[in-house]
């Protein structure tokens, strides 16, 4: 927050010189090495050079100007060519808290993204298969990034690029025709369709000709075979319901569900453009584009004419550029697709477009349980919705033990369970693999989502039915380190949100919130917040309230509910 004051001193001085002398002077503002000299120091060399006046005159003038600023400044001391400034820490802390309380949910908002469009592609499950843990990671990271970017003023457009086309549908169609029965399946579509898919993969292990049949079925789909397309539509609808269960639980929605199939009729134009630009090369009957020595070529069309993932993504990126006019597009997809997105960018550049730099692969690592990756193909996999429900059940048991008389226990358990899963993921830098432990993540202590919710609830219960007047504070309390440090952390919220947006990393906010909660809990252990003395009490309440505002808003940016009680 000293940084903010530094910035304001710089801006105000520059404005003063501009207005008085019509000169654009770049004023330097720094922090003195020796803090006994002051909190901020302004070397006046650049001003002397520009104004061509003696140093003492310049320094005196600047001193008076700085004193006149409406900033929490205690002392302004000119020493030689420097003006040393002591910040009024108590006033500063007071101003921070007042601002947080005044702005409430809007506290921490920024305008760094104003006028810029960001398109986000996330979740994107392959819907005839079951929703995988990787897709859950993509869903949570993408959703949080959307909320963070919005808070920074960006216009966002979120797309669930459903994997609703591809050989997995060929497999489903073959499996359905061999072993399926419509009425039976409709009794419990999600589970029965998953069972069919699992059975197909099991039988194909001993009978590889099944895979040939599946490829042929998919080829028929691409040739617009009516029967197969009808089956595809039905399976697509029913499969999507599994994902929707998860989105409903996490309260996540998308601006568009245009998946891979949406681009079926948009690929020919791109292939033609590649052809016209002389980029397409014949390779054993297939069509490829060579991308240079540092990268394998992109396979654009299979020898049997079948379409490909990259061709679809290429068609999609042009469509989206035109339709959503993005300044940036984010693909929240696992590390394993690094090459795919590098190829996509190279293709864009090779085609003569200049927006490859706007294409970002927001990569993430694997989810490990006991050091192993879970697979959805083999059967006997736990379904994700069941994992979420287990977390909710664990949360319920904890709440029931702690606070048996609580109303809405079910609803609160739902939010606590989800918080465990979401925070357990987002606290890790997304690029890394995550070792996840459900029991640990649900706990109310340690580095967990429920711990943050619990800290917020603690503050809510302190403040419940209390009124306080922030104007009637004892600001001298802010000179105590545990007061001042806490206010300083509250003030860091905005720059933290901006950093999370710039680094596309929700973990920046997650880690910050853990630090804030820890500082608050330390404060709580040192001070009786509901103090006897009115002015002390007002100060404590105001500080606690500002922490609660930031905790709530920070949790919201991660996709987690804050609570009044738990
Ligand atoms: N459905 C793909 C998968 O599960 C992810 C799609 C990511 N988005 C994209 N535009 N390629 O692997």
Short mmCIF file of N, CA, C and O in Angstrom, two decimals, residues 164-263:
data_model
loop_
_atom_site.label_atom_id
_atom_site.label_comp_id
_atom_site.label_asym_id
_atom_site.label_seq_id
_atom_site.Cartn_x
_atom_site.Cartn_y
_atom_site.Cartn_z
N UNK A 164 -17.88 -33.61 -28.64
CA UNK A 164 -19.12 -34.31 -29.01
C UNK A 164 -19.01 -34.89 -30.41
O UNK A 164 -19.99 -35.07 -31.11
N UNK A 165 -17.79 -35.15 -30.83
CA UNK A 165 -17.57 -35.75 -32.15
C UNK A 165 -16.31 -36.59 -32.03
O UNK A 165 -15.41 -36.20 -31.28
N UNK A 166 -16.23 -37.68 -32.72
CA UNK A 166 -14.99 -38.46 -32.64
C UNK A 166 -15.29 -39.94 -32.48
O UNK A 166 -16.45 -40.34 -32.31
N UNK A 167 -14.23 -40.74 -32.52
CA UNK A 167 -14.42 -42.20 -32.53
C UNK A 167 -15.14 -42.72 -31.30
O UNK A 167 -15.72 -43.80 -31.34
N UNK A 168 -15.10 -41.97 -30.19
CA UNK A 168 -15.82 -42.49 -29.02
C UNK A 168 -17.30 -42.67 -29.33
O UNK A 168 -17.94 -43.57 -28.79
N UNK A 169 -17.83 -41.82 -30.23
CA UNK A 169 -19.24 -42.00 -30.60
C UNK A 169 -19.41 -43.23 -31.50
O UNK A 169 -20.43 -43.91 -31.45
N UNK A 170 -18.40 -43.49 -32.32
CA UNK A 170 -18.41 -44.72 -33.12
C UNK A 170 -18.49 -45.92 -32.19
O UNK A 170 -19.26 -46.86 -32.42
N UNK A 171 -17.70 -45.89 -31.13
CA UNK A 171 -17.70 -47.00 -30.16
C UNK A 171 -19.07 -47.15 -29.52
O UNK A 171 -19.59 -48.25 -29.37
N UNK A 172 -19.65 -46.02 -29.13
CA UNK A 172 -20.96 -46.06 -28.48
C UNK A 172 -22.01 -46.66 -29.40
O UNK A 172 -22.86 -47.44 -28.99
N UNK A 173 -21.95 -46.27 -30.67
CA UNK A 173 -22.96 -46.74 -31.61
C UNK A 173 -22.82 -48.25 -31.82
O UNK A 173 -23.80 -48.99 -31.77
N UNK A 174 -21.58 -48.70 -31.98
CA UNK A 174 -21.36 -50.14 -32.14
C UNK A 174 -21.83 -50.88 -30.89
O UNK A 174 -22.56 -51.89 -30.97
N UNK A 175 -21.47 -50.37 -29.72
CA UNK A 175 -21.85 -51.03 -28.47
C UNK A 175 -23.36 -51.06 -28.32
O UNK A 175 -23.95 -52.08 -27.94
N UNK A 176 -24.00 -49.95 -28.68
CA UNK A 176 -25.45 -49.89 -28.53
C UNK A 176 -26.13 -50.90 -29.46
O UNK A 176 -27.03 -51.63 -29.07
N UNK A 177 -25.63 -50.93 -30.70
CA UNK A 177 -26.27 -51.83 -31.65
C UNK A 177 -26.06 -53.28 -31.26
O UNK A 177 -26.89 -54.15 -31.53
N UNK A 178 -24.94 -53.60 -30.62
CA UNK A 178 -24.67 -54.98 -30.24
C UNK A 178 -25.39 -55.38 -28.95
O UNK A 178 -25.98 -56.43 -28.86
N UNK A 179 -25.31 -54.51 -27.95
CA UNK A 179 -25.74 -54.94 -26.62
C UNK A 179 -26.80 -54.05 -25.99
O UNK A 179 -27.26 -54.31 -24.88
N UNK A 180 -27.14 -52.97 -26.65
CA UNK A 180 -28.00 -51.98 -25.99
C UNK A 180 -29.48 -52.20 -26.25
O UNK A 180 -29.87 -52.85 -27.22
N UNK A 181 -30.27 -51.63 -25.35
CA UNK A 181 -31.71 -51.66 -25.53
C UNK A 181 -32.24 -50.32 -25.05
O UNK A 181 -32.00 -49.94 -23.90
N UNK A 182 -32.95 -49.64 -25.95
CA UNK A 182 -33.35 -48.26 -25.67
C UNK A 182 -34.08 -48.12 -24.33
O UNK A 182 -33.71 -47.31 -23.48
N UNK A 183 -35.11 -48.94 -24.13
CA UNK A 183 -35.93 -48.80 -22.91
C UNK A 183 -35.11 -49.07 -21.66
O UNK A 183 -35.25 -48.38 -20.65
N UNK A 184 -34.26 -50.09 -21.75
CA UNK A 184 -33.41 -50.41 -20.60
C UNK A 184 -32.51 -49.22 -20.27
O UNK A 184 -32.38 -48.82 -19.11
N UNK A 185 -31.87 -48.67 -21.32
CA UNK A 185 -30.92 -47.58 -21.11
C UNK A 185 -31.60 -46.37 -20.50
O UNK A 185 -31.08 -45.73 -19.58
N UNK A 186 -32.82 -46.07 -20.98
CA UNK A 186 -33.48 -44.86 -20.52
C UNK A 186 -33.89 -44.92 -19.05
O UNK A 186 -34.23 -43.90 -18.46
N UNK A 187 -33.83 -46.11 -18.45
CA UNK A 187 -34.15 -46.19 -17.02
C UNK A 187 -33.09 -45.45 -16.19
O UNK A 187 -33.40 -44.94 -15.12
N UNK A 188 -31.86 -45.46 -16.69
CA UNK A 188 -30.77 -44.77 -15.99
C UNK A 188 -29.69 -44.46 -17.03
O UNK A 188 -28.63 -45.09 -17.06
N UNK A 189 -30.00 -43.50 -17.90
CA UNK A 189 -29.18 -43.30 -19.10
C UNK A 189 -27.68 -43.13 -18.83
O UNK A 189 -26.86 -43.79 -19.48
N UNK A 190 -27.35 -42.26 -17.87
CA UNK A 190 -25.94 -41.96 -17.69
C UNK A 190 -25.15 -43.22 -17.34
O UNK A 190 -24.15 -43.55 -17.98
N UNK A 191 -25.65 -43.93 -16.35
CA UNK A 191 -24.91 -45.11 -15.91
C UNK A 191 -24.93 -46.22 -16.96
O UNK A 191 -23.92 -46.90 -17.17
N UNK A 192 -26.07 -46.38 -17.62
CA UNK A 192 -26.13 -47.45 -18.61
C UNK A 192 -25.28 -47.16 -19.83
O UNK A 192 -24.65 -48.06 -20.39
N UNK A 193 -25.23 -45.90 -20.24
CA UNK A 193 -24.37 -45.55 -21.38
C UNK A 193 -22.89 -45.71 -21.00
O UNK A 193 -22.09 -46.21 -21.79
N UNK A 194 -22.56 -45.28 -19.79
CA UNK A 194 -21.18 -45.46 -19.34
C UNK A 194 -20.83 -46.95 -19.32
O UNK A 194 -19.75 -47.35 -19.76
N UNK A 195 -21.77 -47.76 -18.84
CA UNK A 195 -21.51 -49.20 -18.78
C UNK A 195 -21.27 -49.77 -20.17
O UNK A 195 -20.39 -50.62 -20.37
N UNK A 196 -22.03 -49.26 -21.14
CA UNK A 196 -21.84 -49.73 -22.53
C UNK A 196 -20.43 -49.37 -23.01
O UNK A 196 -19.76 -50.17 -23.66
N UNK A 197 -20.01 -48.17 -22.70
CA UNK A 197 -18.69 -47.71 -23.14
C UNK A 197 -17.59 -48.54 -22.50
O UNK A 197 -16.64 -48.97 -23.17
N UNK A 198 -17.77 -48.83 -21.22
CA UNK A 198 -16.78 -49.63 -20.51
C UNK A 198 -16.74 -51.05 -21.10
O UNK A 198 -15.68 -51.60 -21.36
N UNK A 199 -17.92 -51.58 -21.37
CA UNK A 199 -17.97 -52.93 -21.93
C UNK A 199 -17.29 -52.97 -23.30
O UNK A 199 -16.54 -53.89 -23.60
N UNK A 200 -17.53 -51.95 -24.11
CA UNK A 200 -16.89 -51.90 -25.42
C UNK A 200 -15.37 -51.99 -25.26
O UNK A 200 -14.71 -52.79 -25.93
N UNK A 201 -14.82 -51.17 -24.38
CA UNK A 201 -13.36 -51.14 -24.22
C UNK A 201 -12.82 -52.46 -23.69
O UNK A 201 -11.76 -52.91 -24.10
N UNK A 202 -13.59 -53.09 -22.80
CA UNK A 202 -13.14 -54.38 -22.26
C UNK A 202 -13.13 -55.44 -23.36
O UNK A 202 -12.16 -56.17 -23.54
N UNK A 203 -14.22 -55.48 -24.13
CA UNK A 203 -14.30 -56.52 -25.17
C UNK A 203 -13.31 -56.27 -26.29
O UNK A 203 -12.79 -57.20 -26.90
N UNK A 204 -13.03 -54.98 -26.55
CA UNK A 204 -12.11 -54.65 -27.64
C UNK A 204 -10.68 -55.08 -27.32
O UNK A 204 -9.87 -55.28 -28.23
N UNK A 205 -10.39 -55.23 -26.06
CA UNK A 205 -9.03 -55.67 -25.69
C UNK A 205 -8.74 -57.06 -26.24
O UNK A 205 -7.62 -57.36 -26.66
N UNK A 206 -9.75 -57.93 -26.25
CA UNK A 206 -9.56 -59.28 -26.78
C UNK A 206 -10.00 -59.39 -28.24
O UNK A 206 -9.75 -60.38 -28.89
N UNK A 207 -10.68 -58.37 -28.70
CA UNK A 207 -11.26 -58.46 -30.04
C UNK A 207 -11.07 -57.14 -30.78
O UNK A 207 -11.98 -56.33 -30.89
N UNK A 208 -9.85 -56.94 -31.30
CA UNK A 208 -9.50 -55.65 -31.90
C UNK A 208 -10.38 -55.29 -33.10
O UNK A 208 -10.45 -54.12 -33.46
N UNK A 209 -11.07 -56.25 -33.69
CA UNK A 209 -11.89 -55.90 -34.85
C UNK A 209 -13.04 -54.97 -34.44
O UNK A 209 -13.60 -54.27 -35.27
N UNK A 210 -13.37 -54.98 -33.14
CA UNK A 210 -14.39 -54.05 -32.66
C UNK A 210 -13.97 -52.60 -32.91
O UNK A 210 -14.80 -51.75 -33.26
N UNK A 211 -12.68 -52.35 -32.74
CA UNK A 211 -12.19 -50.98 -32.98
C UNK A 211 -12.36 -50.59 -34.45
O UNK A 211 -12.67 -49.45 -34.75
N UNK A 212 -12.14 -51.58 -35.33
CA UNK A 212 -12.36 -51.30 -36.75
C UNK A 212 -13.82 -50.94 -37.00
O UNK A 212 -14.14 -50.01 -37.74
N UNK A 213 -14.70 -51.71 -36.36
CA UNK A 213 -16.14 -51.43 -36.52
C UNK A 213 -16.48 -50.03 -36.03
O UNK A 213 -17.29 -49.33 -36.63
N UNK A 214 -15.85 -49.65 -34.93
CA UNK A 214 -16.14 -48.33 -34.36
C UNK A 214 -15.66 -47.23 -35.30
O UNK A 214 -16.34 -46.23 -35.52
N UNK A 215 -14.48 -47.44 -35.87
CA UNK A 215 -13.95 -46.45 -36.82
C UNK A 215 -14.87 -46.31 -38.03
O UNK A 215 -15.14 -45.23 -38.51
N UNK A 216 -15.37 -47.46 -38.45
CA UNK A 216 -16.28 -47.45 -39.60
C UNK A 216 -17.59 -46.71 -39.22
O UNK A 216 -18.11 -45.92 -40.01
N UNK A 217 -18.07 -46.98 -38.03
CA UNK A 217 -19.31 -46.31 -37.59
C UNK A 217 -19.10 -44.80 -37.56
O UNK A 217 -19.96 -44.02 -37.98
N UNK A 218 -17.92 -44.38 -37.08
CA UNK A 218 -17.65 -42.95 -37.03
C UNK A 218 -17.55 -42.38 -38.45
O UNK A 218 -18.03 -41.28 -38.72
N UNK A 219 -16.96 -43.17 -39.35
CA UNK A 219 -16.86 -42.71 -40.74
C UNK A 219 -18.27 -42.49 -41.32
O UNK A 219 -18.53 -41.52 -42.01
N UNK A 220 -19.15 -43.42 -40.97
CA UNK A 220 -20.54 -43.27 -41.41
C UNK A 220 -21.17 -41.98 -40.86
O UNK A 220 -21.94 -41.31 -41.53
N UNK A 221 -20.82 -41.68 -39.63
CA UNK A 221 -21.34 -40.43 -39.05
C UNK A 221 -20.85 -39.24 -39.86
O UNK A 221 -21.60 -38.30 -40.15
N UNK A 222 -19.58 -39.29 -40.23
CA UNK A 222 -19.02 -38.16 -40.98
C UNK A 222 -19.64 -38.07 -42.38
O UNK A 222 -19.69 -37.00 -42.97
N UNK A 223 -20.12 -39.24 -42.86
CA UNK A 223 -20.78 -39.23 -44.17
C UNK A 223 -22.27 -38.92 -44.02
O UNK A 223 -23.05 -39.08 -44.96
N UNK A 224 -22.66 -38.52 -42.83
CA UNK A 224 -24.04 -38.09 -42.55
C UNK A 224 -25.06 -39.21 -42.63
O UNK A 224 -26.21 -38.99 -43.04
N UNK A 225 -24.69 -40.40 -42.25
CA UNK A 225 -25.62 -41.51 -42.15
C UNK A 225 -26.72 -41.15 -41.16
O UNK A 225 -26.46 -40.88 -39.99
N UNK A 226 -27.97 -41.16 -41.65
CA UNK A 226 -29.08 -40.63 -40.86
C UNK A 226 -29.29 -41.40 -39.56
O UNK A 226 -29.42 -40.81 -38.47
N UNK A 227 -29.30 -42.73 -39.67
CA UNK A 227 -29.53 -43.55 -38.48
C UNK A 227 -28.46 -43.25 -37.41
O UNK A 227 -28.77 -43.05 -36.23
N UNK A 228 -27.21 -43.18 -37.87
CA UNK A 228 -26.12 -42.95 -36.92
C UNK A 228 -26.16 -41.56 -36.33
O UNK A 228 -25.87 -41.35 -35.14
N UNK A 229 -26.55 -40.60 -37.16
CA UNK A 229 -26.62 -39.23 -36.62
C UNK A 229 -27.73 -39.09 -35.59
O UNK A 229 -27.58 -38.38 -34.60
N UNK A 230 -28.82 -39.80 -35.80
CA UNK A 230 -29.91 -39.78 -34.82
C UNK A 230 -29.44 -40.39 -33.50
O UNK A 230 -29.70 -39.86 -32.42
N UNK A 231 -28.73 -41.51 -33.63
CA UNK A 231 -28.19 -42.14 -32.43
C UNK A 231 -27.20 -41.20 -31.73
O UNK A 231 -27.21 -41.06 -30.51
N UNK A 232 -26.37 -40.56 -32.54
CA UNK A 232 -25.38 -39.62 -31.99
C UNK A 232 -26.06 -38.52 -31.19
O UNK A 232 -25.67 -38.19 -30.07
N UNK A 233 -27.14 -37.96 -31.78
CA UNK A 233 -27.86 -36.87 -31.12
C UNK A 233 -28.38 -37.31 -29.75
O UNK A 233 -28.28 -36.59 -28.76
N UNK A 234 -28.94 -38.50 -29.75
CA UNK A 234 -29.52 -39.03 -28.51
C UNK A 234 -28.42 -39.26 -27.46
O UNK A 234 -28.53 -38.81 -26.31
N UNK A 235 -27.35 -39.93 -27.89
CA UNK A 235 -26.26 -40.21 -26.94
C UNK A 235 -25.65 -38.90 -26.43
O UNK A 235 -25.33 -38.75 -25.26
N UNK A 236 -25.52 -37.93 -27.33
CA UNK A 236 -24.95 -36.62 -26.96
C UNK A 236 -25.80 -35.98 -25.86
O UNK A 236 -25.28 -35.54 -24.84
N UNK A 237 -27.10 -35.94 -26.10
CA UNK A 237 -28.01 -35.33 -25.13
C UNK A 237 -27.89 -36.00 -23.76
O UNK A 237 -27.74 -35.35 -22.73
N UNK A 238 -27.96 -37.32 -23.77
CA UNK A 238 -27.96 -38.05 -22.50
C UNK A 238 -26.60 -37.95 -21.81
O UNK A 238 -26.53 -37.83 -20.59
N UNK A 239 -25.53 -38.00 -22.60
CA UNK A 239 -24.19 -37.94 -22.00
C UNK A 239 -23.94 -36.57 -21.38
O UNK A 239 -23.30 -36.45 -20.34
N UNK A 240 -24.46 -35.55 -22.03
CA UNK A 240 -24.24 -34.20 -21.53
C UNK A 240 -24.84 -34.02 -20.14
O UNK A 240 -24.36 -33.23 -19.33
N UNK A 241 -25.87 -34.82 -19.86
CA UNK A 241 -26.52 -34.70 -18.55
C UNK A 241 -25.57 -35.03 -17.41
O UNK A 241 -25.71 -34.49 -16.31
N UNK A 242 -24.63 -35.93 -17.66
CA UNK A 242 -23.67 -36.25 -16.59
C UNK A 242 -22.84 -35.01 -16.25
O UNK A 242 -22.67 -34.66 -15.08
N UNK A 243 -22.37 -34.33 -17.29
CA UNK A 243 -21.59 -33.11 -17.04
C UNK A 243 -22.45 -32.06 -16.36
O UNK A 243 -21.99 -31.35 -15.47
N UNK A 244 -23.70 -31.98 -16.79
CA UNK A 244 -24.59 -30.96 -16.22
C UNK A 244 -24.80 -31.15 -14.72
O UNK A 244 -24.94 -30.18 -13.98
N UNK A 245 -24.81 -32.41 -14.29
CA UNK A 245 -24.94 -32.67 -12.84
C UNK A 245 -23.80 -31.97 -12.10
O UNK A 245 -23.99 -31.37 -11.04
N UNK A 246 -22.62 -32.09 -12.68
CA UNK A 246 -21.44 -31.48 -12.04
C UNK A 246 -21.51 -29.96 -12.11
O UNK A 246 -21.26 -29.27 -11.12
N UNK A 247 -21.90 -29.43 -13.26
CA UNK A 247 -21.99 -27.96 -13.38
C UNK A 247 -23.04 -27.41 -12.42
O UNK A 247 -22.85 -26.34 -11.83
N UNK A 248 -24.15 -28.13 -12.27
CA UNK A 248 -25.21 -27.66 -11.36
C UNK A 248 -24.68 -27.60 -9.94
O UNK A 248 -24.90 -26.63 -9.22
N UNK A 249 -23.99 -28.66 -9.56
CA UNK A 249 -23.46 -28.72 -8.20
C UNK A 249 -22.47 -27.58 -7.94
O UNK A 249 -22.49 -26.92 -6.91
N UNK A 250 -21.61 -27.33 -8.91
CA UNK A 250 -20.59 -26.29 -8.74
C UNK A 250 -21.11 -24.90 -9.11
O UNK A 250 -20.39 -23.91 -9.00
N UNK A 251 -22.35 -24.84 -9.60
CA UNK A 251 -22.97 -23.58 -10.03
C UNK A 251 -22.14 -22.90 -11.10
O UNK A 251 -21.75 -21.73 -10.99
N UNK A 252 -21.86 -23.67 -12.12
CA UNK A 252 -21.04 -23.18 -13.23
C UNK A 252 -21.87 -23.18 -14.50
O UNK A 252 -22.61 -24.12 -14.76
N UNK A 253 -21.76 -22.09 -15.25
CA UNK A 253 -22.50 -22.02 -16.51
C UNK A 253 -21.57 -21.49 -17.60
O UNK A 253 -20.53 -20.91 -17.30
N UNK A 254 -21.95 -21.70 -18.83
CA UNK A 254 -21.13 -21.26 -19.96
C UNK A 254 -21.95 -20.37 -20.88
O UNK A 254 -23.15 -20.52 -20.97
N UNK A 255 -21.26 -19.49 -21.57
CA UNK A 255 -21.96 -18.66 -22.55
C UNK A 255 -22.25 -19.45 -23.82
O UNK A 255 -23.15 -19.09 -24.57
N UNK A 256 -21.47 -20.49 -24.07
CA UNK A 256 -21.71 -21.30 -25.27
C UNK A 256 -21.31 -22.75 -25.01
O UNK A 256 -20.35 -23.02 -24.30
N UNK A 257 -22.09 -23.66 -25.58
CA UNK A 257 -21.75 -25.09 -25.53
C UNK A 257 -21.42 -25.59 -26.93
O UNK A 257 -21.60 -26.76 -27.23
N UNK A 258 -20.95 -24.71 -27.79
CA UNK A 258 -20.58 -25.14 -29.14
C UNK A 258 -19.35 -26.04 -29.08
O UNK A 258 -18.26 -25.58 -28.81
N UNK A 259 -19.58 -27.31 -29.33
CA UNK A 259 -18.49 -28.27 -29.23
C UNK A 259 -17.86 -28.57 -30.58
O UNK A 259 -18.03 -27.81 -31.55
N UNK A 260 -17.15 -29.68 -30.62
CA UNK A 260 -16.42 -30.01 -31.84
C UNK A 260 -17.36 -30.19 -33.04
O UNK A 260 -17.03 -29.77 -34.16
N UNK A 261 -18.52 -30.78 -32.80
CA UNK A 261 -19.43 -31.05 -33.92
C UNK A 261 -19.88 -29.76 -34.61
O UNK A 261 -20.16 -29.75 -35.81
N UNK A 262 -19.94 -28.69 -33.83
CA UNK A 262 -20.35 -27.39 -34.38
C UNK A 262 -19.46 -26.97 -35.55
O UNK A 262 -19.87 -26.19 -36.41
N UNK A 263 -18.23 -27.48 -35.56
CA UNK A 263 -17.28 -27.05 -36.60
C UNK A 263 -17.20 -27.99 -37.79
O UNK A 263 -16.40 -27.78 -38.69
#
